Amino acid sequence: MTVTIRLKENGPLLVEGEYTLVDPNGNEIPQAKRALCRCGGSTTKPFCDGTHSKIGFQAATAAVASSDK
Ligand code: FES
């Protein structure tokens, strides 16, 4: 099964497909939402709560080339 993670412009990561989300202790986090915060401002991490809009989060719109070569 394929999982697609879609980067929303200046917003969260949208996960499409079945996946398991696990905390640092190995406990499974119920998938209440498909949108994962990438701005760091959410009060419901790891999920997006819309704070990115309020803080004016600006995300890179394209993948950054790796320096590991
Ligand atoms: S991306 Fe939406 S609150 Fe962080």
mmCIF file of N, CA and C and ligand atoms in Angstrom:
data_model
loop_
_atom_site.group_PDB
_atom_site.id
_atom_site.type_symbol
_atom_site.label_atom_id
_atom_site.label_comp_id
_atom_site.label_asym_id
_atom_site.label_seq_id
_atom_site.Cartn_x
_atom_site.Cartn_y
_atom_site.Cartn_z
ATOM 1 N N MET A 1 0.843 -1.189 0.000
ATOM 2 C CA MET A 1 0.000 0.000 0.000
ATOM 3 C C MET A 1 0.883 1.245 0.000
ATOM 4 N N THR A 2 0.475 2.205 -0.760
ATOM 5 C CA THR A 2 1.244 3.443 -0.883
ATOM 6 C C THR A 2 0.666 4.523 0.021
ATOM 7 N N VAL A 3 1.553 5.214 0.705
ATOM 8 C CA VAL A 3 1.164 6.382 1.490
ATOM 9 C C VAL A 3 1.711 7.605 0.766
ATOM 10 N N THR A 4 0.854 8.577 0.569
ATOM 11 C CA THR A 4 1.271 9.827 -0.058
ATOM 12 C C THR A 4 1.216 10.919 0.987
ATOM 13 N N ILE A 5 2.290 11.697 1.079
ATOM 14 C CA ILE A 5 2.334 12.840 1.984
ATOM 15 C C ILE A 5 2.415 14.085 1.115
ATOM 16 N N ARG A 6 1.363 14.866 1.202
ATOM 17 C CA ARG A 6 1.230 16.038 0.339
ATOM 18 C C ARG A 6 1.534 17.300 1.142
ATOM 19 N N LEU A 7 2.452 18.123 0.644
ATOM 20 C CA LEU A 7 2.803 19.377 1.301
ATOM 21 C C LEU A 7 1.821 20.455 0.864
ATOM 22 N N LYS A 8 1.086 20.990 1.806
ATOM 23 C CA LYS A 8 0.177 22.088 1.493
ATOM 24 C C LYS A 8 0.980 23.391 1.497
ATOM 25 N N GLU A 9 0.666 24.277 0.570
ATOM 26 C CA GLU A 9 1.403 25.527 0.491
ATOM 27 C C GLU A 9 1.230 26.301 1.788
ATOM 28 N N ASN A 10 2.349 26.570 2.451
ATOM 29 C CA ASN A 10 2.358 27.305 3.727
ATOM 30 C C ASN A 10 1.417 26.689 4.758
ATOM 31 N N GLY A 11 1.322 25.359 4.737
ATOM 32 C CA GLY A 11 0.437 24.667 5.663
ATOM 33 C C GLY A 11 0.955 23.288 6.039
ATOM 34 N N PRO A 12 0.060 22.432 6.471
ATOM 35 C CA PRO A 12 0.454 21.133 7.016
ATOM 36 C C PRO A 12 0.861 20.107 5.960
ATOM 37 N N LEU A 13 1.257 18.954 6.456
ATOM 38 C CA LEU A 13 1.512 17.779 5.630
ATOM 39 C C LEU A 13 0.236 16.956 5.659
ATOM 40 N N LEU A 14 -0.328 16.680 4.509
ATOM 41 C CA LEU A 14 -1.539 15.873 4.440
ATOM 42 C C LEU A 14 -1.161 14.440 4.094
ATOM 43 N N VAL A 15 -1.537 13.513 4.972
ATOM 44 C CA VAL A 15 -1.203 12.107 4.778
ATOM 45 C C VAL A 15 -2.386 11.395 4.137
ATOM 46 N N GLU A 16 -2.117 10.746 3.021
ATOM 47 C CA GLU A 16 -3.149 9.997 2.294
ATOM 48 C C GLU A 16 -2.754 8.533 2.282
ATOM 49 N N GLY A 17 -3.610 7.675 2.795
ATOM 50 C CA GLY A 17 -3.307 6.251 2.880
ATOM 51 C C GLY A 17 -3.226 5.834 4.331
ATOM 52 N N GLU A 18 -3.178 4.553 4.549
ATOM 53 C CA GLU A 18 -3.116 4.021 5.905
ATOM 54 C C GLU A 18 -1.682 4.094 6.425
ATOM 55 N N TYR A 19 -1.531 4.567 7.645
ATOM 56 C CA TYR A 19 -0.204 4.636 8.250
ATOM 57 C C TYR A 19 -0.345 4.502 9.757
ATOM 58 N N THR A 20 0.767 4.239 10.419
ATOM 59 C CA THR A 20 0.796 4.160 11.872
ATOM 60 C C THR A 20 1.670 5.286 12.385
ATOM 61 N N LEU A 21 1.152 6.060 13.323
ATOM 62 C CA LEU A 21 1.881 7.165 13.936
ATOM 63 C C LEU A 21 2.272 6.723 15.339
ATOM 64 N N VAL A 22 3.553 6.788 15.661
ATOM 65 C CA VAL A 22 4.072 6.263 16.921
ATOM 66 C C VAL A 22 4.847 7.359 17.646
ATOM 67 N N ASP A 23 4.622 7.496 18.971
ATOM 68 C CA ASP A 23 5.345 8.507 19.750
ATOM 69 C C ASP A 23 6.750 8.001 20.096
ATOM 70 N N PRO A 24 7.593 8.840 20.717
ATOM 71 C CA PRO A 24 8.974 8.432 21.012
ATOM 72 C C PRO A 24 9.081 7.192 21.908
ATOM 73 N N ASN A 25 8.023 6.863 22.639
ATOM 74 C CA ASN A 25 8.031 5.680 23.501
ATOM 75 C C ASN A 25 7.469 4.442 22.823
ATOM 76 N N GLY A 26 7.117 4.583 21.569
ATOM 77 C CA GLY A 26 6.602 3.441 20.824
ATOM 78 C C GLY A 26 5.103 3.252 20.940
ATOM 79 N N ASN A 27 4.425 4.201 21.568
ATOM 80 C CA ASN A 27 2.971 4.104 21.700
ATOM 81 C C ASN A 27 2.282 4.649 20.448
ATOM 82 N N GLU A 28 1.321 3.906 19.962
ATOM 83 C CA GLU A 28 0.602 4.327 18.775
ATOM 84 C C GLU A 28 -0.315 5.506 19.095
ATOM 85 N N ILE A 29 -0.282 6.513 18.237
ATOM 86 C CA ILE A 29 -1.138 7.687 18.379
ATOM 87 C C ILE A 29 -2.325 7.498 17.442
ATOM 88 N N PRO A 30 -3.539 7.514 17.990
ATOM 89 C CA PRO A 30 -4.708 7.357 17.122
ATOM 90 C C PRO A 30 -4.734 8.436 16.041
ATOM 91 N N GLN A 31 -5.082 8.046 14.849
ATOM 92 C CA GLN A 31 -5.079 8.979 13.725
ATOM 93 C C GLN A 31 -6.376 9.784 13.699
ATOM 94 N N ALA A 32 -6.424 10.769 14.590
ATOM 95 C CA ALA A 32 -7.612 11.606 14.649
ATOM 96 C C ALA A 32 -7.679 12.557 13.467
ATOM 97 N N LYS A 33 -6.522 12.921 12.935
ATOM 98 C CA LYS A 33 -6.459 13.861 11.820
ATOM 99 C C LYS A 33 -5.452 13.373 10.797
ATOM 100 N N ARG A 34 -5.616 13.821 9.583
ATOM 101 C CA ARG A 34 -4.690 13.489 8.493
ATOM 102 C C ARG A 34 -3.675 14.596 8.252
ATOM 103 N N ALA A 35 -3.897 15.765 8.859
ATOM 104 C CA ALA A 35 -3.012 16.899 8.639
ATOM 105 C C ALA A 35 -2.003 16.985 9.781
ATOM 106 N N LEU A 36 -0.724 16.877 9.442
ATOM 107 C CA LEU A 36 0.344 16.946 10.433
ATOM 108 C C LEU A 36 1.006 18.319 10.376
ATOM 109 N N CYS A 37 1.213 18.898 11.560
ATOM 110 C CA CYS A 37 1.809 20.236 11.655
ATOM 111 C C CYS A 37 3.259 20.214 11.192
ATOM 112 N N ARG A 38 3.622 21.209 10.392
ATOM 113 C CA ARG A 38 5.037 21.395 10.047
ATOM 114 C C ARG A 38 5.495 22.820 10.330
ATOM 115 N N CYS A 39 4.599 23.630 10.930
ATOM 116 C CA CYS A 39 5.002 25.001 11.263
ATOM 117 C C CYS A 39 5.549 25.078 12.687
ATOM 118 N N GLY A 40 5.217 24.095 13.516
ATOM 119 C CA GLY A 40 5.676 24.079 14.899
ATOM 120 C C GLY A 40 4.759 24.825 15.853
ATOM 121 N N GLY A 41 3.715 25.462 15.359
ATOM 122 C CA GLY A 41 2.868 26.292 16.198
ATOM 123 C C GLY A 41 1.611 25.647 16.734
ATOM 124 N N SER A 42 1.296 24.450 16.282
ATOM 125 C CA SER A 42 0.055 23.805 16.699
ATOM 126 C C SER A 42 0.050 23.493 18.194
ATOM 127 N N THR A 43 -1.112 23.644 18.814
ATOM 128 C CA THR A 43 -1.259 23.258 20.213
ATOM 129 C C THR A 43 -1.746 21.816 20.325
ATOM 130 N N THR A 44 -1.954 21.173 19.185
ATOM 131 C CA THR A 44 -2.414 19.780 19.185
ATOM 132 C C THR A 44 -1.434 18.894 18.413
ATOM 133 N N LYS A 45 -0.128 19.208 18.529
ATOM 134 C CA LYS A 45 0.886 18.420 17.826
ATOM 135 C C LYS A 45 0.730 16.939 18.156
ATOM 136 N N PRO A 46 0.944 16.096 17.228
ATOM 137 C CA PRO A 46 1.556 16.350 15.930
ATOM 138 C C PRO A 46 0.571 16.793 14.856
ATOM 139 N N PHE A 47 -0.643 17.108 15.262
ATOM 140 C CA PHE A 47 -1.649 17.453 14.263
ATOM 141 C C PHE A 47 -1.743 18.967 14.072
ATOM 142 N N CYS A 48 -2.166 19.354 12.903
ATOM 143 C CA CYS A 48 -2.381 20.765 12.567
ATOM 144 C C CYS A 48 -3.677 21.239 13.211
ATOM 145 N N ASP A 49 -3.625 22.444 13.796
ATOM 146 C CA ASP A 49 -4.852 23.030 14.352
ATOM 147 C C ASP A 49 -5.201 24.360 13.682
ATOM 148 N N GLY A 50 -4.532 24.667 12.586
ATOM 149 C CA GLY A 50 -4.807 25.895 11.843
ATOM 150 C C GLY A 50 -3.950 27.076 12.263
ATOM 151 N N THR A 51 -3.102 26.893 13.259
ATOM 152 C CA THR A 51 -2.265 27.997 13.736
ATOM 153 C C THR A 51 -1.351 28.540 12.647
ATOM 154 N N HIS A 52 -0.964 27.712 11.691
ATOM 155 C CA HIS A 52 -0.055 28.166 10.626
ATOM 156 C C HIS A 52 -0.596 29.412 9.928
ATOM 157 N N SER A 53 -1.900 29.495 9.781
ATOM 158 C CA SER A 53 -2.509 30.672 9.138
ATOM 159 C C SER A 53 -2.375 31.906 10.015
ATOM 160 N N LYS A 54 -2.537 31.720 11.320
ATOM 161 C CA LYS A 54 -2.498 32.857 12.250
ATOM 162 C C LYS A 54 -1.092 33.433 12.404
ATOM 163 N N ILE A 55 -0.067 32.576 12.297
ATOM 164 C CA ILE A 55 1.306 33.041 12.502
ATOM 165 C C ILE A 55 2.009 33.381 11.201
ATOM 166 N N GLY A 56 1.323 33.224 10.084
ATOM 167 C CA GLY A 56 1.912 33.570 8.790
ATOM 168 C C GLY A 56 3.037 32.647 8.373
ATOM 169 N N PHE A 57 2.885 31.368 8.667
ATOM 170 C CA PHE A 57 3.918 30.384 8.323
ATOM 171 C C PHE A 57 4.218 30.408 6.824
ATOM 172 N N GLN A 58 5.503 30.476 6.498
ATOM 173 C CA GLN A 58 5.962 30.442 5.110
ATOM 174 C C GLN A 58 6.823 29.199 4.940
ATOM 175 N N ALA A 59 6.356 28.282 4.127
ATOM 176 C CA ALA A 59 7.095 27.042 3.910
ATOM 177 C C ALA A 59 7.816 27.072 2.576
ATOM 178 N N ALA A 60 8.879 26.295 2.496
ATOM 179 C CA ALA A 60 9.525 26.087 1.202
ATOM 180 C C ALA A 60 8.510 25.387 0.311
ATOM 181 N N THR A 61 8.405 25.792 -0.921
ATOM 182 C CA THR A 61 7.417 25.197 -1.808
ATOM 183 C C THR A 61 7.984 24.073 -2.646
ATOM 184 N N ALA A 62 9.280 23.947 -2.677
ATOM 185 C CA ALA A 62 9.893 22.884 -3.460
ATOM 186 C C ALA A 62 10.869 22.117 -2.575
ATOM 187 N N ALA A 63 11.144 20.905 -2.974
ATOM 188 C CA ALA A 63 12.109 20.108 -2.229
ATOM 189 C C ALA A 63 13.479 20.763 -2.313
ATOM 190 N N VAL A 64 14.196 20.716 -1.209
ATOM 191 C CA VAL A 64 15.544 21.265 -1.150
ATOM 192 C C VAL A 64 16.513 20.160 -1.494
ATOM 193 N N ALA A 65 17.420 20.445 -2.398
ATOM 194 C CA ALA A 65 18.398 19.436 -2.807
ATOM 195 C C ALA A 65 19.269 19.041 -1.632
ATOM 196 N N SER A 66 19.517 17.758 -1.509
ATOM 197 C CA SER A 66 20.355 17.250 -0.432
ATOM 198 C C SER A 66 21.823 17.583 -0.694
ATOM 199 N N SER A 67 22.563 17.859 0.390
ATOM 200 C CA SER A 67 24.012 18.106 0.248
ATOM 201 C C SER A 67 24.779 16.817 0.459
ATOM 202 N N ASP A 68 24.064 15.700 0.718
ATOM 203 C CA ASP A 68 24.705 14.397 0.927
ATOM 204 C C ASP A 68 24.956 13.742 -0.425
ATOM 205 N N LYS A 69 26.112 13.859 -0.928
ATOM 206 C CA LYS A 69 26.450 13.215 -2.208
ATOM 207 C C LYS A 69 27.798 12.580 -2.143
HETATM 208 S S1 FES B 1 0.918 23.393 10.006
HETATM 209 FE FE1 FES B 1 -1.022 23.896 10.714
HETATM 210 S S2 FES B 1 -0.716 24.419 12.773
HETATM 211 FE FE2 FES B 1 1.260 23.936 12.058
#
